[in-house]
Amino acid sequence: MNNDGRILICGGNELNGSVCVNGSKNAILPLLSTTLLAEGTHTFTNVPDISDVGGFLEVLQCYGLKFFWDKSKKKITVINEGVNEEDVPPDIAKKTRVSVIALGPLLSVRGHVKLPYPGGCGIGNRPIDLHLKAMSKMGASIFISNNYIHAICKESRGAVIDFILNTVTGTQNVISAAVLSKGTTTLTNAALEPEIVDQINYLIKMGAKIRGKGSRILVIDGVSKLKASTYRVMPDRVEAATLAIAIAGVGGNVVVKNLDPAYIQSVLLRLEACGVHVERGKDFFKIKSAGQFDASNITTLPYPRFPTDAQAQFMAIMCKAKGVSIIEETIFENRFQQVPELQRMGADITVKGSIAVVRGGKSLSGAEVGSTDIRAAASLIIAGLMAEGETVVNNLHYLDRGYDQLDVKFKSLGADIIRE
Ligand code: EPU
């Protein structure tokens, strides 16, 4: 259980000072997938040092791309001298389920892909039926055998695609398949997440013709060639939400810099509803909290509503809030995995299907807990920062997939936290 290190926290210290948000995990991954679309040197700055990035770079390497990652400068250079005809070995593809976002670019640049079916992960079944149906509409023949997706596409062509629900990586796959396809693709009911706009902004810089960015209807006219360029990755709104929730829960006075607070408006409004003071600037926000606040209900929904990626963190602080909070998770079937661990710390939570009832007003006490996904790990760290006594958080490889130095940031704000 402990082979990837552990975090020790002595709870109770207020958080004060200022902290900067890193570049976004869910933006850099689709940006890296677009490097398959154009030969040349792609440069990304503001890249977070997280293991999901390393995992996806390994996938790109299997397709013949080279990369240099200067972690001190938060910069990645990807050199595409032509995509090869190889498949990704299963051990590499399975390391990161996000390898599925290579599907769209590969079908349009080389016409064939064989990938292990990504399947579910800890948080839910995570089907990709909508990705596959969209690729079929764009001309691909797809069959699944022995848990592998085989897709072949002689010529990727524009299509009219209507998603029955909002899928983030599904939208990203359609966009990157469409930019080099023959003709026009119209995608309705596209997801609105800001990371999709970030991907579109880079593609437009590369020469793609995309209309409707940030809306539910995207119209993409295929072009014959794209050129590699440079791009600064957008800030990580989930990291910002995690920090905001932690400061509200623990108490203190902190300025969180480098992010337009509009990206996390749904989270900040919930914190205000709990009685926490929030001040918004152009590219920063301030949270002032006495560490005492009211309970509030949330329902997770696609952007711009309350994000599933901040649900576990919000639940942690509701354990302490005055009153009862109803938390409804509508995106993933199994995203309450933090609950048994929070219960171990003294939380009073009952789960029935997609609803969790959190009876607040409990003072949490330190315990040894294990994280089960990226956001559950952050939730347990927040619980540890609020708890009386010592908390040990294990299974840090989940945290490392998506957070760059979260413990160091909390330490700089005054938390008694150390990673072993
Ligand atoms: N869905 C389908 N069929 C599909 C695709 C999705 O039924 O073909 C369903 C899913 O089962 C889910 C819903 O649609 O119920 C939304 O899933 P979506 O496809 O939007 O999720 P994703 O693209 O796999 C991204 C993020 C997740 C984030 C979700 C929701 C990346 C790399 N991942 O996943 O991030 O939770 O959108 O916002 O962008 C995280 O960062 O911790 C994380 C899990």
Coordinates of C-alpha atoms and ligand atoms in Angstrom, one line a residue:
M1 CA 0.0 0.0 0.0
N2 CA 2.8 2.4 0.8
N3 CA 5.3 1.9 -2.1
D4 CA 4.5 5.2 -3.7
G5 CA 5.0 7.3 -0.6
R6 CA 2.6 8.8 1.8
I7 CA 1.6 12.2 3.1
L8 CA 1.5 13.0 6.8
I9 CA -0.7 15.8 8.0
C10 CA -1.1 17.3 11.5
G11 CA -4.4 19.0 11.0
G12 CA -5.7 22.3 12.4
N13 CA -3.3 25.0 11.0
E14 CA -5.0 27.9 9.2
L15 CA -4.0 28.5 5.6
N16 CA -2.7 32.0 4.8
G17 CA -0.7 33.7 2.0
S18 CA -0.8 33.3 -1.8
V19 CA -0.5 30.4 -4.2
C20 CA -0.4 29.9 -8.0
V21 CA -2.4 27.5 -10.0
N22 CA -0.5 25.1 -12.4
G23 CA -1.3 24.4 -16.0
S24 CA -4.3 22.1 -16.6
K25 CA -4.1 18.3 -16.7
N26 CA -7.2 17.9 -18.8
A27 CA -6.0 20.6 -21.3
I28 CA -2.4 19.4 -21.9
L29 CA -3.5 15.8 -22.7
P30 CA -5.7 16.7 -25.7
L31 CA -3.2 19.3 -26.7
L32 CA -0.5 16.6 -26.8
S33 CA -2.8 14.5 -28.9
T34 CA -3.0 17.2 -31.6
T35 CA 0.8 16.9 -32.1
L36 CA -0.1 13.8 -34.2
L37 CA -1.8 16.0 -36.7
A38 CA 1.1 18.1 -38.0
E39 CA 4.8 17.5 -38.6
G40 CA 7.2 19.9 -37.1
T41 CA 8.0 21.1 -33.6
H42 CA 5.2 21.7 -31.2
T43 CA 6.0 23.6 -28.0
F44 CA 3.8 23.8 -24.9
T45 CA 4.5 26.0 -21.9
N46 CA 2.8 26.0 -18.4
V47 CA 2.8 22.2 -18.4
P48 CA 2.2 20.5 -15.0
D49 CA 4.6 17.9 -13.8
I50 CA 2.1 15.0 -13.4
S51 CA 2.3 11.3 -14.3
D52 CA -0.6 11.4 -16.7
V53 CA 1.5 13.7 -19.0
G54 CA 4.4 11.3 -18.8
G55 CA 2.1 8.4 -19.6
F56 CA 0.7 10.1 -22.7
L57 CA 4.1 11.2 -23.9
E58 CA 5.1 7.5 -23.9
V59 CA 2.0 6.8 -26.1
L60 CA 3.2 9.5 -28.6
Q61 CA 6.7 8.0 -28.6
C62 CA 5.3 4.7 -29.7
Y63 CA 3.8 6.5 -32.8
G64 CA 7.3 7.8 -33.6
L65 CA 7.2 11.2 -32.0
K66 CA 10.1 12.6 -30.0
F67 CA 9.8 14.8 -27.0
F68 CA 11.8 16.9 -24.6
W69 CA 10.3 17.8 -21.2
D70 CA 12.1 20.6 -19.4
K71 CA 10.3 20.3 -16.0
S72 CA 12.1 23.3 -14.5
K73 CA 10.7 25.5 -17.3
K74 CA 7.4 23.7 -17.4
K75 CA 7.9 23.2 -21.1
I76 CA 7.4 20.3 -23.5
T77 CA 8.6 20.2 -27.0
V78 CA 7.2 17.4 -29.3
I79 CA 8.9 16.7 -32.6
N80 CA 6.8 15.1 -35.2
E81 CA 8.9 13.9 -38.2
G82 CA 6.1 11.6 -39.4
V83 CA 3.7 9.3 -37.6
N84 CA 4.8 5.6 -38.0
E85 CA 2.5 2.6 -38.6
E86 CA 3.0 1.0 -35.1
D87 CA 0.5 0.2 -32.4
V88 CA 0.9 1.1 -28.8
P89 CA 1.9 -2.0 -26.7
P90 CA -0.9 -2.8 -24.2
D91 CA 1.2 -2.1 -21.1
I92 CA 1.8 1.5 -22.3
A93 CA -1.8 2.1 -23.6
K94 CA -3.3 0.7 -20.4
K95 CA -1.2 3.1 -18.2
T96 CA -3.4 5.9 -19.2
R97 CA -7.0 5.5 -20.3
V98 CA -6.7 8.8 -22.0
S99 CA -4.8 7.1 -24.8
V100 CA -8.2 6.9 -26.4
I101 CA -7.8 10.6 -27.5
A102 CA -5.2 9.4 -30.0
L103 CA -8.0 7.7 -31.9
G104 CA -9.3 10.8 -33.8
P105 CA -5.9 12.2 -34.9
L106 CA -4.6 8.8 -35.9
L107 CA -7.6 7.9 -38.0
S108 CA -7.3 11.1 -40.0
V109 CA -3.5 11.0 -40.4
R110 CA -2.8 7.3 -41.0
G111 CA -6.1 5.6 -41.3
H112 CA -5.7 2.8 -38.8
V113 CA -5.6 2.3 -35.0
K114 CA -5.5 -0.7 -32.8
L115 CA -5.9 0.1 -29.1
P116 CA -6.8 -1.9 -26.0
Y117 CA -10.4 -1.1 -25.2
P118 CA -10.0 1.4 -22.3
G119 CA -12.8 -0.1 -20.2
G120 CA -13.9 1.3 -16.9
C121 CA -11.8 2.7 -14.1
G122 CA -12.3 3.2 -10.4
I123 CA -14.9 6.0 -10.9
G124 CA -17.2 4.3 -13.3
N125 CA -17.7 2.2 -16.5
R126 CA -16.7 5.1 -18.8
P127 CA -18.0 3.8 -22.1
I128 CA -16.7 5.2 -25.4
D129 CA -19.6 4.3 -27.6
L130 CA -20.2 7.9 -28.6
H131 CA -16.5 8.3 -29.7
L132 CA -16.8 5.1 -31.8
K133 CA -20.1 6.0 -33.4
A134 CA -18.8 9.4 -34.4
M135 CA -15.7 7.9 -35.9
S136 CA -17.9 5.5 -37.9
K137 CA -19.9 8.4 -39.2
M138 CA -16.7 10.0 -40.4
G139 CA -15.9 6.9 -42.4
A140 CA -14.1 4.5 -40.1
S141 CA -14.9 0.8 -39.9
I142 CA -14.6 -0.3 -36.3
F143 CA -14.7 -3.7 -34.7
I144 CA -13.9 -4.8 -31.2
S145 CA -12.3 -8.2 -30.6
N146 CA -10.4 -9.6 -27.6
N147 CA -10.8 -6.4 -25.8
Y148 CA -9.1 -4.4 -28.6
I149 CA -10.6 -1.6 -30.8
H150 CA -9.6 -2.0 -34.4
A151 CA -10.4 1.0 -36.5
I152 CA -9.7 1.5 -40.2
C153 CA -10.5 4.6 -42.2
K154 CA -9.6 4.9 -45.9
E155 CA -10.6 8.5 -46.0
S156 CA -11.8 10.5 -43.0
R157 CA -14.7 12.7 -44.2
G158 CA -16.9 15.4 -42.6
A159 CA -20.2 14.3 -41.1
V160 CA -23.2 15.5 -39.1
I161 CA -22.8 14.2 -35.5
D162 CA -25.2 14.7 -32.6
F163 CA -24.0 13.6 -29.2
I164 CA -26.9 12.4 -27.0
L165 CA -24.9 13.5 -23.9
N166 CA -22.0 15.9 -23.3
T167 CA -18.7 14.0 -23.5
V168 CA -15.4 15.9 -23.1
T169 CA -12.9 13.5 -24.7
G170 CA -15.6 12.4 -27.2
T171 CA -15.9 16.0 -28.3
Q172 CA -12.1 16.3 -28.5
N173 CA -11.8 13.1 -30.6
V174 CA -14.4 14.5 -33.1
I175 CA -12.6 17.8 -33.3
S176 CA -9.2 16.3 -34.0
A177 CA -10.5 13.8 -36.5
A178 CA -12.5 16.6 -38.3
V179 CA -9.8 19.2 -38.8
L180 CA -8.0 17.2 -41.5
S181 CA -11.1 15.4 -42.9
K182 CA -12.6 16.0 -46.3
G183 CA -15.5 18.4 -46.1
T184 CA -17.4 19.9 -43.1
T185 CA -18.2 18.3 -39.8
T186 CA -21.1 19.7 -37.7
L187 CA -21.1 18.5 -34.1
T188 CA -24.2 19.3 -32.0
N189 CA -24.4 19.0 -28.3
A190 CA -20.7 19.3 -28.0
A191 CA -19.2 19.5 -24.4
L192 CA -18.4 23.1 -23.3
E193 CA -15.5 22.4 -20.9
P194 CA -12.8 25.2 -21.2
E195 CA -10.2 22.5 -22.0
I196 CA -12.0 21.9 -25.3
V197 CA -11.7 25.6 -26.1
D198 CA -8.0 25.4 -25.3
Q199 CA -7.6 22.5 -27.8
I200 CA -9.6 24.5 -30.4
N201 CA -7.4 27.6 -29.8
Y202 CA -4.2 25.6 -30.5
L203 CA -5.7 23.9 -33.6
I204 CA -6.8 27.3 -35.0
K205 CA -3.2 28.5 -34.4
M206 CA -2.1 25.4 -36.4
G207 CA -4.4 26.5 -39.3
A208 CA -7.6 24.6 -38.5
K209 CA -11.0 26.1 -39.5
I210 CA -13.3 25.7 -36.5
R211 CA -16.4 27.8 -35.8
G212 CA -18.5 27.9 -32.6
K213 CA -15.8 27.4 -30.0
G214 CA -17.3 27.5 -26.5
S215 CA -20.8 26.6 -27.8
R216 CA -22.8 23.4 -28.2
I217 CA -22.5 23.6 -32.0
L218 CA -19.1 23.2 -33.6
V219 CA -18.6 23.5 -37.4
I220 CA -15.3 22.3 -38.6
D221 CA -14.1 22.7 -42.3
G222 CA -11.4 20.2 -43.0
V223 CA -8.1 21.6 -44.3
S224 CA -5.4 19.7 -46.2
K225 CA -2.5 20.5 -43.8
L226 CA -1.8 21.9 -40.4
K227 CA 1.5 23.4 -39.1
A228 CA 3.1 22.9 -35.7
S229 CA 3.1 25.9 -33.4
T230 CA 3.6 27.0 -29.8
Y231 CA 1.0 27.3 -27.0
R232 CA 0.6 28.1 -23.3
V233 CA -1.6 25.6 -21.6
M234 CA -4.6 27.1 -19.7
P235 CA -4.6 27.0 -15.9
D236 CA -6.1 24.0 -14.1
R237 CA -9.6 24.9 -12.9
V238 CA -9.9 21.7 -10.9
E239 CA -6.7 22.4 -8.9
A240 CA -8.0 26.0 -8.3
A241 CA -11.4 24.5 -7.1
T242 CA -9.5 22.1 -4.8
L243 CA -7.5 25.0 -3.3
A244 CA -10.6 27.2 -2.9
I245 CA -12.5 24.4 -1.1
A246 CA -9.6 23.5 1.1
I247 CA -9.1 27.1 2.3
A248 CA -12.8 27.5 2.9
G249 CA -12.9 24.2 4.9
V250 CA -9.7 24.7 6.9
G251 CA -10.0 28.4 7.4
G252 CA -7.6 31.2 6.6
N253 CA -7.1 34.0 4.1
V254 CA -5.5 33.1 0.7
V255 CA -5.1 34.6 -2.7
V256 CA -5.1 32.0 -5.5
K257 CA -3.4 33.4 -8.6
N258 CA -3.2 32.7 -12.3
L259 CA -6.8 31.7 -13.0
D260 CA -9.8 33.7 -14.2
P261 CA -12.3 32.8 -11.4
A262 CA -15.1 32.6 -14.0
Y263 CA -13.8 29.1 -14.7
I264 CA -14.9 27.9 -11.3
Q265 CA -17.9 30.2 -10.7
S266 CA -20.1 27.2 -9.8
V267 CA -17.8 26.2 -7.0
L268 CA -17.2 29.7 -5.7
L269 CA -21.0 30.4 -5.7
R270 CA -21.5 27.2 -3.6
L271 CA -18.8 28.3 -1.1
E272 CA -20.5 31.7 -0.9
A273 CA -23.8 30.0 -0.2
C274 CA -22.1 28.3 2.7
G275 CA -21.1 31.8 4.1
V276 CA -17.5 31.8 2.9
H277 CA -16.1 35.2 1.7
V278 CA -14.9 35.2 -1.9
E279 CA -13.4 38.1 -3.8
R280 CA -12.9 37.9 -7.5
G281 CA -10.2 39.6 -9.6
K282 CA -9.4 39.3 -13.3
D283 CA -6.9 36.4 -12.9
F284 CA -7.1 35.7 -9.2
F285 CA -9.5 35.1 -6.4
K286 CA -9.3 35.4 -2.6
I287 CA -10.9 33.1 -0.1
K288 CA -11.4 34.2 3.5
S289 CA -12.9 31.7 5.9
A290 CA -13.2 31.4 9.6
G291 CA -13.4 27.6 9.1
Q292 CA -17.0 27.7 10.2
F293 CA -19.7 27.6 7.5
D294 CA -23.1 26.3 6.6
A295 CA -23.9 23.1 4.7
S296 CA -25.0 23.4 1.1
N297 CA -26.3 20.9 -1.5
I298 CA -24.6 20.1 -4.8
T299 CA -25.4 18.2 -8.0
T300 CA -22.5 17.5 -10.3
L301 CA -23.2 18.3 -14.0
P302 CA -21.3 19.2 -17.1
Y303 CA -19.6 22.6 -17.4
P304 CA -20.5 25.3 -16.4
R305 CA -22.3 23.5 -13.6
F306 CA -20.7 22.0 -10.5
P307 CA -17.8 19.7 -11.7
T308 CA -17.7 16.0 -10.7
D309 CA -13.9 16.6 -10.4
A310 CA -14.5 18.8 -7.3
Q311 CA -17.3 16.7 -5.7
A312 CA -15.1 14.6 -3.4
Q313 CA -13.2 17.7 -2.1
F314 CA -16.5 19.5 -1.4
M315 CA -17.8 16.5 0.4
A316 CA -14.8 16.6 2.7
I317 CA -15.6 20.1 3.9
M318 CA -19.3 19.4 4.2
C319 CA -18.4 16.8 7.0
K320 CA -17.6 19.8 9.1
A321 CA -20.3 22.3 7.9
K322 CA -23.3 23.3 10.0
G323 CA -26.3 21.2 8.9
V324 CA -27.0 18.5 6.4
S325 CA -25.7 18.5 2.8
I326 CA -27.1 16.4 -0.1
I327 CA -24.5 15.6 -2.7
E328 CA -25.7 14.2 -6.0
E329 CA -23.2 12.7 -8.4
T330 CA -24.7 12.5 -11.9
I331 CA -21.6 12.0 -14.1
F332 CA -19.9 8.8 -12.9
E333 CA -21.5 5.8 -11.1
N334 CA -18.8 5.2 -8.6
R335 CA -17.4 8.5 -7.5
F336 CA -18.1 8.2 -3.8
Q337 CA -15.0 6.1 -3.1
Q338 CA -13.8 8.7 -0.6
V339 CA -16.7 8.0 1.6
P340 CA -15.4 4.9 3.6
E341 CA -12.2 6.8 4.2
L342 CA -13.9 9.9 5.4
Q343 CA -16.1 7.8 7.6
R344 CA -12.9 6.3 9.1
M345 CA -12.0 9.9 10.1
G346 CA -15.4 10.3 11.9
A347 CA -17.6 11.6 9.0
D348 CA -21.3 10.9 9.1
I349 CA -22.2 10.1 5.5
T350 CA -24.9 7.8 4.1
V351 CA -24.8 6.8 0.4
K352 CA -27.8 5.6 -1.6
G353 CA -27.1 5.2 -5.3
S354 CA -26.1 8.6 -6.7
I355 CA -26.9 10.5 -3.5
A356 CA -24.8 11.1 -0.5
V357 CA -26.2 12.6 2.7
V358 CA -23.5 14.3 4.7
R359 CA -24.5 15.2 8.3
G360 CA -22.1 18.0 9.2
G361 CA -20.9 19.4 12.4
K362 CA -18.5 16.5 13.1
S363 CA -14.9 17.2 14.0
L364 CA -12.9 14.8 12.0
S365 CA -10.0 13.0 13.6
G366 CA -6.8 11.9 12.0
A367 CA -6.5 8.3 10.6
E368 CA -4.6 6.3 8.1
V369 CA -6.5 6.5 4.8
G370 CA -5.9 5.4 1.2
S371 CA -6.9 7.3 -1.9
T372 CA -8.7 5.5 -4.8
D373 CA -8.7 8.2 -7.5
I374 CA -7.1 11.6 -8.2
R375 CA -9.9 13.7 -6.7
A376 CA -10.5 11.3 -3.7
A377 CA -6.8 11.7 -2.9
A378 CA -7.3 15.5 -2.8
S379 CA -10.5 15.1 -0.7
L380 CA -8.6 13.1 1.9
I381 CA -5.8 15.6 2.1
I382 CA -8.4 18.3 2.8
A383 CA -10.0 16.2 5.4
G384 CA -6.5 15.7 7.0
L385 CA -5.9 19.4 7.0
M386 CA -9.2 20.0 8.9
A387 CA -8.9 17.0 11.3
E388 CA -7.6 16.8 14.8
G389 CA -4.4 14.8 15.1
E390 CA -2.4 13.0 12.5
T391 CA -3.6 11.8 9.2
V392 CA -1.7 9.5 6.8
V393 CA -2.7 9.5 3.2
N394 CA -1.5 6.5 1.2
N395 CA -1.7 5.4 -2.5
L396 CA -0.2 8.7 -3.8
H397 CA 0.1 7.5 -7.4
Y398 CA -3.5 8.7 -7.8
L399 CA -2.6 12.1 -6.6
D400 CA 0.5 12.3 -8.8
R401 CA -1.6 11.6 -11.9
G402 CA -3.2 15.0 -11.6
Y403 CA -1.7 17.3 -9.0
D404 CA 1.7 18.9 -9.3
Q405 CA 3.0 19.5 -5.7
L406 CA -0.3 20.0 -4.0
D407 CA 1.3 19.1 -0.6
V408 CA 4.1 21.6 -1.1
K409 CA 1.5 24.3 -1.9
F410 CA -0.4 23.6 1.3
K411 CA 2.9 23.6 3.3
S412 CA 3.7 27.1 1.9
L413 CA 0.4 28.3 3.2
G414 CA 1.1 27.1 6.7
A415 CA -0.1 23.6 6.8
D416 CA 1.8 21.0 8.8
I417 CA 2.1 18.5 5.9
I418 CA 5.0 16.4 4.7
R419 CA 5.5 13.8 2.0
E420 CA 7.6 10.7 2.8
Ligands
EPU1 N1 -20.1 8.7 -21.8 C1 -20.9 7.8 -22.5 N2 -20.4 7.4 -23.7 C2 -19.3 7.9 -24.2 C3 -18.6 8.9 -23.5 C4 -19.0 9.3 -22.3 O1 -21.9 7.3 -22.0 O2 -18.9 7.5 -25.4 C5 -20.6 9.1 -20.5 C6 -19.7 8.8 -19.3 O3 -19.9 7.5 -18.8 C7 -20.0 9.8 -18.3 C8 -20.4 11.1 -19.1 O4 -20.6 10.6 -20.4 O5 -21.2 9.4 -17.6 C9 -19.3 12.1 -19.3 O6 -18.1 11.5 -19.6 P1 -16.9 12.2 -20.4 O7 -16.8 11.5 -21.7 O8 -17.2 13.7 -20.5 O9 -15.7 12.0 -19.5 P2 -14.2 11.8 -20.1 O10 -14.0 12.6 -21.3 O11 -13.8 10.4 -20.1 C10 -13.2 13.9 -18.8 C11 -12.1 14.2 -17.9 C12 -12.5 13.7 -16.5 C13 -13.8 14.4 -16.0 C14 -14.9 14.1 -17.1 C15 -16.2 14.9 -16.8 C16 -10.1 14.2 -19.2 C17 -8.9 13.6 -19.6 N3 -10.9 13.6 -18.3 O12 -13.4 12.5 -18.9 O13 -11.5 14.0 -15.6 O14 -14.2 13.9 -14.8 O15 -14.4 14.6 -18.4 O16 -16.0 16.2 -16.7 O17 -10.4 15.3 -19.7 C18 -10.2 14.0 -13.6 O18 -9.6 14.9 -14.0 O19 -10.2 13.5 -12.4 C19 -11.2 13.3 -14.5 C20 -11.7 12.1 -14.3

